[in-house]
Amino acid sequence: MAQSHLLANRSTCTRLAVGATIVRDRRIIAGGYNGSTSGGVHCTDVGCYVVDGHCVRTIHAEMNAILQCAKFGVPTQGAEIYVTHFPCLSCSKAIIQAGIKKIYYANPYHNDPYAMELLEDAGVETVHVPYENPFETVPEEEQLAFVVELLKEMEALGADKEKVKDFYERARQLYEKGS
């Protein structure tokens, strides 16, 4: 699962960073993240191309991993897939057709009832595996609380109130982006 979260960092669609890792016989055989077609423009460069609430420029992480296997002739029959978010309906269908037998996912994400029905009917097991990043040792709320405390102390020691207010606003904006 950690590999999938690392892959998600490569996502080029700004709407949701997703990573997927396909494993067969306890070996990683492919990885994918959501992004544009090879050589195409990326959402991070020109913005998302949204139609009916979905970015149509993006190829989902699961599909990219499956297509990587197809491109290089690597069989997926009986494999497992680790995904940062529950697969959408289209990716669920592709997972079934690829012969993948087990999905491990970290985050529920608009779990489509029909996708779940199809997966169950096809005998594809789904396992929710909550993921805690081992590199995040301090929750963001604690980090922000520390910054606020530090700024209050600066103000108490005589720092310029407007400058402290500007620092507070910048910190708040940074933490909002990370959420």
PDB file of C-alpha atoms in Angstrom:
ATOM      1  CA  MET A   1       0.000   0.000   0.000  1.00  0.00           C
ATOM      2  CA  ALA A   2       2.893   2.338   0.730  1.00  0.00           C
ATOM      3  CA  GLN A   3       4.075   1.902  -2.889  1.00  0.00           C
ATOM      4  CA  SER A   4       0.654   3.034  -4.146  1.00  0.00           C
ATOM      5  CA  HIS A   5       0.776   6.115  -1.939  1.00  0.00           C
ATOM      6  CA  LEU A   6       4.224   6.953  -3.285  1.00  0.00           C
ATOM      7  CA  LEU A   7       2.947   6.540  -6.852  1.00  0.00           C
ATOM      8  CA  ALA A   8       0.017   8.858  -6.063  1.00  0.00           C
ATOM      9  CA  ASN A   9       2.564  11.642  -5.539  1.00  0.00           C
ATOM     10  CA  ARG A  10       3.299  11.454  -9.288  1.00  0.00           C
ATOM     11  CA  SER A  11      -0.331  12.160 -10.241  1.00  0.00           C
ATOM     12  CA  THR A  12      -0.680  15.012 -12.679  1.00  0.00           C
ATOM     13  CA  CYS A  13      -4.426  15.540 -12.243  1.00  0.00           C
ATOM     14  CA  THR A  14      -5.055  18.090  -9.531  1.00  0.00           C
ATOM     15  CA  ARG A  15      -8.538  16.804  -8.645  1.00  0.00           C
ATOM     16  CA  LEU A  16      -7.357  13.657  -6.807  1.00  0.00           C
ATOM     17  CA  ALA A  17      -3.956  11.998  -6.491  1.00  0.00           C
ATOM     18  CA  VAL A  18      -4.376   8.213  -6.816  1.00  0.00           C
ATOM     19  CA  GLY A  19      -1.802   5.442  -7.023  1.00  0.00           C
ATOM     20  CA  ALA A  20      -2.164   1.735  -7.875  1.00  0.00           C
ATOM     21  CA  THR A  21       0.222  -1.200  -7.619  1.00  0.00           C
ATOM     22  CA  ILE A  22      -0.430  -4.612  -9.187  1.00  0.00           C
ATOM     23  CA  VAL A  23       1.132  -7.602  -7.429  1.00  0.00           C
ATOM     24  CA  ARG A  24       1.297 -11.211  -8.596  1.00  0.00           C
ATOM     25  CA  ASP A  25       2.977 -13.998  -6.651  1.00  0.00           C
ATOM     26  CA  ARG A  26       4.027 -11.445  -4.028  1.00  0.00           C
ATOM     27  CA  ARG A  27       5.975  -9.395  -6.581  1.00  0.00           C
ATOM     28  CA  ILE A  28       5.182  -5.943  -7.926  1.00  0.00           C
ATOM     29  CA  ILE A  29       4.464  -6.259 -11.640  1.00  0.00           C
ATOM     30  CA  ALA A  30       3.145  -2.755 -12.424  1.00  0.00           C
ATOM     31  CA  GLY A  31       2.312   0.610 -10.982  1.00  0.00           C
ATOM     32  CA  GLY A  32       0.200   3.509 -12.106  1.00  0.00           C
ATOM     33  CA  TYR A  33      -1.037   6.929 -11.116  1.00  0.00           C
ATOM     34  CA  ASN A  34      -3.716   9.171 -12.528  1.00  0.00           C
ATOM     35  CA  GLY A  35      -2.451  11.361 -15.304  1.00  0.00           C
ATOM     36  CA  SER A  36      -2.634  12.203 -18.983  1.00  0.00           C
ATOM     37  CA  THR A  37      -1.808  10.069 -21.994  1.00  0.00           C
ATOM     38  CA  SER A  38       1.888   9.644 -22.789  1.00  0.00           C
ATOM     39  CA  GLY A  39       3.166  12.834 -24.368  1.00  0.00           C
ATOM     40  CA  GLY A  40      -0.117  14.686 -23.702  1.00  0.00           C
ATOM     41  CA  VAL A  41      -0.614  17.873 -21.750  1.00  0.00           C
ATOM     42  CA  HIS A  42      -1.128  17.503 -18.015  1.00  0.00           C
ATOM     43  CA  CYS A  43      -3.745  18.997 -15.722  1.00  0.00           C
ATOM     44  CA  THR A  44      -0.948  20.435 -13.575  1.00  0.00           C
ATOM     45  CA  ASP A  45       0.161  22.449 -16.621  1.00  0.00           C
ATOM     46  CA  VAL A  46      -3.113  23.564 -18.210  1.00  0.00           C
ATOM     47  CA  GLY A  47      -5.868  22.700 -15.732  1.00  0.00           C
ATOM     48  CA  CYS A  48      -8.360  19.876 -15.723  1.00  0.00           C
ATOM     49  CA  TYR A  49     -10.587  19.164 -18.714  1.00  0.00           C
ATOM     50  CA  VAL A  50     -13.877  18.607 -16.897  1.00  0.00           C
ATOM     51  CA  VAL A  51     -16.969  17.159 -18.581  1.00  0.00           C
ATOM     52  CA  ASP A  52     -19.999  16.166 -16.490  1.00  0.00           C
ATOM     53  CA  GLY A  53     -17.999  16.601 -13.289  1.00  0.00           C
ATOM     54  CA  HIS A  54     -15.105  14.336 -14.369  1.00  0.00           C
ATOM     55  CA  CYS A  55     -11.675  15.153 -15.719  1.00  0.00           C
ATOM     56  CA  VAL A  56     -11.667  13.427 -19.112  1.00  0.00           C
ATOM     57  CA  ARG A  57      -7.962  14.107 -19.674  1.00  0.00           C
ATOM     58  CA  THR A  58      -7.021  11.743 -16.857  1.00  0.00           C
ATOM     59  CA  ILE A  59      -6.370   8.029 -17.149  1.00  0.00           C
ATOM     60  CA  HIS A  60      -7.011   6.500 -13.730  1.00  0.00           C
ATOM     61  CA  ALA A  61      -4.192   4.886 -11.756  1.00  0.00           C
ATOM     62  CA  GLU A  62      -5.711   1.391 -11.929  1.00  0.00           C
ATOM     63  CA  MET A  63      -6.122   1.634 -15.698  1.00  0.00           C
ATOM     64  CA  ASN A  64      -2.564   2.923 -16.140  1.00  0.00           C
ATOM     65  CA  ALA A  65      -1.219  -0.037 -14.152  1.00  0.00           C
ATOM     66  CA  ILE A  66      -3.304  -2.549 -16.139  1.00  0.00           C
ATOM     67  CA  LEU A  67      -2.295  -0.910 -19.442  1.00  0.00           C
ATOM     68  CA  GLN A  68       1.360  -1.049 -18.404  1.00  0.00           C
ATOM     69  CA  CYS A  69       0.978  -4.827 -18.026  1.00  0.00           C
ATOM     70  CA  ALA A  70      -0.720  -5.061 -21.424  1.00  0.00           C
ATOM     71  CA  LYS A  71       1.959  -2.936 -23.093  1.00  0.00           C
ATOM     72  CA  PHE A  72       4.772  -5.157 -21.846  1.00  0.00           C
ATOM     73  CA  GLY A  73       2.957  -8.495 -22.042  1.00  0.00           C
ATOM     74  CA  VAL A  74       2.766  -9.107 -18.297  1.00  0.00           C
ATOM     75  CA  PRO A  75      -0.186 -11.334 -17.305  1.00  0.00           C
ATOM     76  CA  THR A  76      -2.570 -10.015 -14.629  1.00  0.00           C
ATOM     77  CA  GLN A  77      -4.659 -13.185 -14.205  1.00  0.00           C
ATOM     78  CA  GLY A  78      -4.921 -13.951 -10.469  1.00  0.00           C
ATOM     79  CA  ALA A  79      -3.071 -10.785  -9.444  1.00  0.00           C
ATOM     80  CA  GLU A  80      -3.946  -8.366  -6.649  1.00  0.00           C
ATOM     81  CA  ILE A  81      -4.134  -4.586  -6.849  1.00  0.00           C
ATOM     82  CA  TYR A  82      -3.366  -2.072  -4.093  1.00  0.00           C
ATOM     83  CA  VAL A  83      -5.091   1.276  -4.639  1.00  0.00           C
ATOM     84  CA  THR A  84      -5.121   4.460  -2.592  1.00  0.00           C
ATOM     85  CA  HIS A  85      -8.861   4.942  -3.309  1.00  0.00           C
ATOM     86  CA  PHE A  86     -11.710   2.552  -4.059  1.00  0.00           C
ATOM     87  CA  PRO A  87     -11.891   2.032  -7.854  1.00  0.00           C
ATOM     88  CA  CYS A  88     -14.562   3.766  -9.918  1.00  0.00           C
ATOM     89  CA  LEU A  89     -17.063   1.756 -11.962  1.00  0.00           C
ATOM     90  CA  SER A  90     -14.950   1.799 -15.154  1.00  0.00           C
ATOM     91  CA  CYS A  91     -11.793   0.757 -13.332  1.00  0.00           C
ATOM     92  CA  SER A  92     -13.718  -1.948 -11.460  1.00  0.00           C
ATOM     93  CA  LYS A  93     -14.822  -3.393 -14.799  1.00  0.00           C
ATOM     94  CA  ALA A  94     -11.259  -3.270 -16.138  1.00  0.00           C
ATOM     95  CA  ILE A  95      -9.974  -4.990 -12.982  1.00  0.00           C
ATOM     96  CA  ILE A  96     -12.527  -7.781 -13.476  1.00  0.00           C
ATOM     97  CA  GLN A  97     -11.639  -8.179 -17.163  1.00  0.00           C
ATOM     98  CA  ALA A  98      -7.907  -8.225 -16.338  1.00  0.00           C
ATOM     99  CA  GLY A  99      -8.471 -11.230 -14.077  1.00  0.00           C
ATOM    100  CA  ILE A 100      -7.363  -9.431 -10.919  1.00  0.00           C
ATOM    101  CA  LYS A 101      -8.838 -11.309  -7.971  1.00  0.00           C
ATOM    102  CA  LYS A 102      -8.308  -9.012  -4.987  1.00  0.00           C
ATOM    103  CA  ILE A 103      -8.452  -5.260  -4.409  1.00  0.00           C
ATOM    104  CA  TYR A 104      -6.856  -3.657  -1.370  1.00  0.00           C
ATOM    105  CA  TYR A 105      -7.890  -0.022  -1.009  1.00  0.00           C
ATOM    106  CA  ALA A 106      -6.946   2.593   1.574  1.00  0.00           C
ATOM    107  CA  ASN A 107      -9.716   5.169   1.169  1.00  0.00           C
ATOM    108  CA  PRO A 108     -13.375   4.756   0.335  1.00  0.00           C
ATOM    109  CA  TYR A 109     -14.182   7.115  -2.542  1.00  0.00           C
ATOM    110  CA  HIS A 110     -17.692   7.326  -3.944  1.00  0.00           C
ATOM    111  CA  ASN A 111     -17.907   3.519  -3.755  1.00  0.00           C
ATOM    112  CA  ASP A 112     -20.313   2.837  -6.601  1.00  0.00           C
ATOM    113  CA  PRO A 113     -22.936   0.252  -5.553  1.00  0.00           C
ATOM    114  CA  TYR A 114     -23.004  -1.269  -9.052  1.00  0.00           C
ATOM    115  CA  ALA A 115     -19.192  -1.555  -9.083  1.00  0.00           C
ATOM    116  CA  MET A 116     -19.328  -3.365  -5.753  1.00  0.00           C
ATOM    117  CA  GLU A 117     -22.059  -5.658  -7.102  1.00  0.00           C
ATOM    118  CA  LEU A 118     -20.025  -6.456 -10.246  1.00  0.00           C
ATOM    119  CA  LEU A 119     -16.888  -7.139  -8.215  1.00  0.00           C
ATOM    120  CA  GLU A 120     -18.768  -9.431  -5.865  1.00  0.00           C
ATOM    121  CA  ASP A 121     -20.449 -11.297  -8.763  1.00  0.00           C
ATOM    122  CA  ALA A 122     -17.028 -11.764 -10.412  1.00  0.00           C
ATOM    123  CA  GLY A 123     -15.523 -13.113  -7.203  1.00  0.00           C
ATOM    124  CA  VAL A 124     -13.163 -10.174  -6.771  1.00  0.00           C
ATOM    125  CA  GLU A 125     -12.508  -9.669  -3.072  1.00  0.00           C
ATOM    126  CA  THR A 126     -12.273  -6.090  -1.777  1.00  0.00           C
ATOM    127  CA  VAL A 127     -10.368  -5.332   1.406  1.00  0.00           C
ATOM    128  CA  HIS A 128     -10.345  -1.925   3.093  1.00  0.00           C
ATOM    129  CA  VAL A 129      -6.857  -1.301   4.469  1.00  0.00           C
ATOM    130  CA  PRO A 130      -6.696   2.092   6.202  1.00  0.00           C
ATOM    131  CA  TYR A 131      -3.276   3.572   5.577  1.00  0.00           C
ATOM    132  CA  GLU A 132      -1.363   5.785   7.940  1.00  0.00           C
ATOM    133  CA  ASN A 133       1.690   7.407   6.433  1.00  0.00           C
ATOM    134  CA  PRO A 134       4.643   6.493   8.672  1.00  0.00           C
ATOM    135  CA  PHE A 135       6.348   9.742   7.654  1.00  0.00           C
ATOM    136  CA  GLU A 136       3.553  11.891   9.059  1.00  0.00           C
ATOM    137  CA  THR A 137       4.526  11.867  12.694  1.00  0.00           C
ATOM    138  CA  VAL A 138       2.701  15.005  13.747  1.00  0.00           C
ATOM    139  CA  PRO A 139      -0.917  15.636  12.694  1.00  0.00           C
ATOM    140  CA  GLU A 140      -1.508  18.867  10.754  1.00  0.00           C
ATOM    141  CA  GLU A 141      -3.763  20.243  13.502  1.00  0.00           C
ATOM    142  CA  GLU A 142      -0.867  19.957  15.978  1.00  0.00           C
ATOM    143  CA  GLN A 143       1.505  21.585  13.501  1.00  0.00           C
ATOM    144  CA  LEU A 144      -0.867  24.515  13.000  1.00  0.00           C
ATOM    145  CA  ALA A 145      -1.431  24.818  16.769  1.00  0.00           C
ATOM    146  CA  PHE A 146       2.341  25.022  17.244  1.00  0.00           C
ATOM    147  CA  VAL A 147       2.655  27.748  14.590  1.00  0.00           C
ATOM    148  CA  VAL A 148      -0.170  29.745  16.224  1.00  0.00           C
ATOM    149  CA  GLU A 149       1.486  29.385  19.645  1.00  0.00           C
ATOM    150  CA  LEU A 150       4.813  30.486  18.203  1.00  0.00           C
ATOM    151  CA  LEU A 151       3.239  33.550  16.554  1.00  0.00           C
ATOM    152  CA  LYS A 152       1.462  34.526  19.782  1.00  0.00           C
ATOM    153  CA  GLU A 153       4.773  34.284  21.622  1.00  0.00           C
ATOM    154  CA  MET A 154       6.430  36.469  18.973  1.00  0.00           C
ATOM    155  CA  GLU A 155       3.675  39.050  19.419  1.00  0.00           C
ATOM    156  CA  ALA A 156       4.026  38.919  23.227  1.00  0.00           C
ATOM    157  CA  LEU A 157       7.749  39.571  22.838  1.00  0.00           C
ATOM    158  CA  GLY A 158       7.021  42.727  20.856  1.00  0.00           C
ATOM    159  CA  ALA A 159       7.051  41.597  17.217  1.00  0.00           C
ATOM    160  CA  ASP A 160       5.152  43.821  14.805  1.00  0.00           C
ATOM    161  CA  LYS A 161       1.444  42.844  15.072  1.00  0.00           C
ATOM    162  CA  GLU A 162       0.806  43.281  11.324  1.00  0.00           C
ATOM    163  CA  LYS A 163       3.788  41.099  10.444  1.00  0.00           C
ATOM    164  CA  VAL A 164       2.598  38.401  12.900  1.00  0.00           C
ATOM    165  CA  LYS A 165      -0.886  38.623  11.369  1.00  0.00           C
ATOM    166  CA  ASP A 166       0.613  38.152   7.873  1.00  0.00           C
ATOM    167  CA  PHE A 167       2.584  35.107   9.054  1.00  0.00           C
ATOM    168  CA  TYR A 168      -0.550  33.627  10.606  1.00  0.00           C
ATOM    169  CA  GLU A 169      -2.521  34.115   7.373  1.00  0.00           C
ATOM    170  CA  ARG A 170       0.252  32.507   5.286  1.00  0.00           C
ATOM    171  CA  ALA A 171       0.405  29.520   7.683  1.00  0.00           C
ATOM    172  CA  ARG A 172      -3.372  29.102   7.558  1.00  0.00           C
ATOM    173  CA  GLN A 173      -3.319  29.098   3.757  1.00  0.00           C
ATOM    174  CA  LEU A 174      -0.509  26.531   3.679  1.00  0.00           C
ATOM    175  CA  TYR A 175      -2.374  24.172   5.995  1.00  0.00           C
ATOM    176  CA  GLU A 176      -5.619  24.580   4.034  1.00  0.00           C
ATOM    177  CA  LYS A 177      -3.794  23.518   0.847  1.00  0.00           C
ATOM    178  CA  GLY A 178      -2.510  20.385   2.576  1.00  0.00           C
ATOM    179  CA  SER A 179      -5.974  19.295   3.734  1.00  0.00           C
TER     180      SER A 179
END
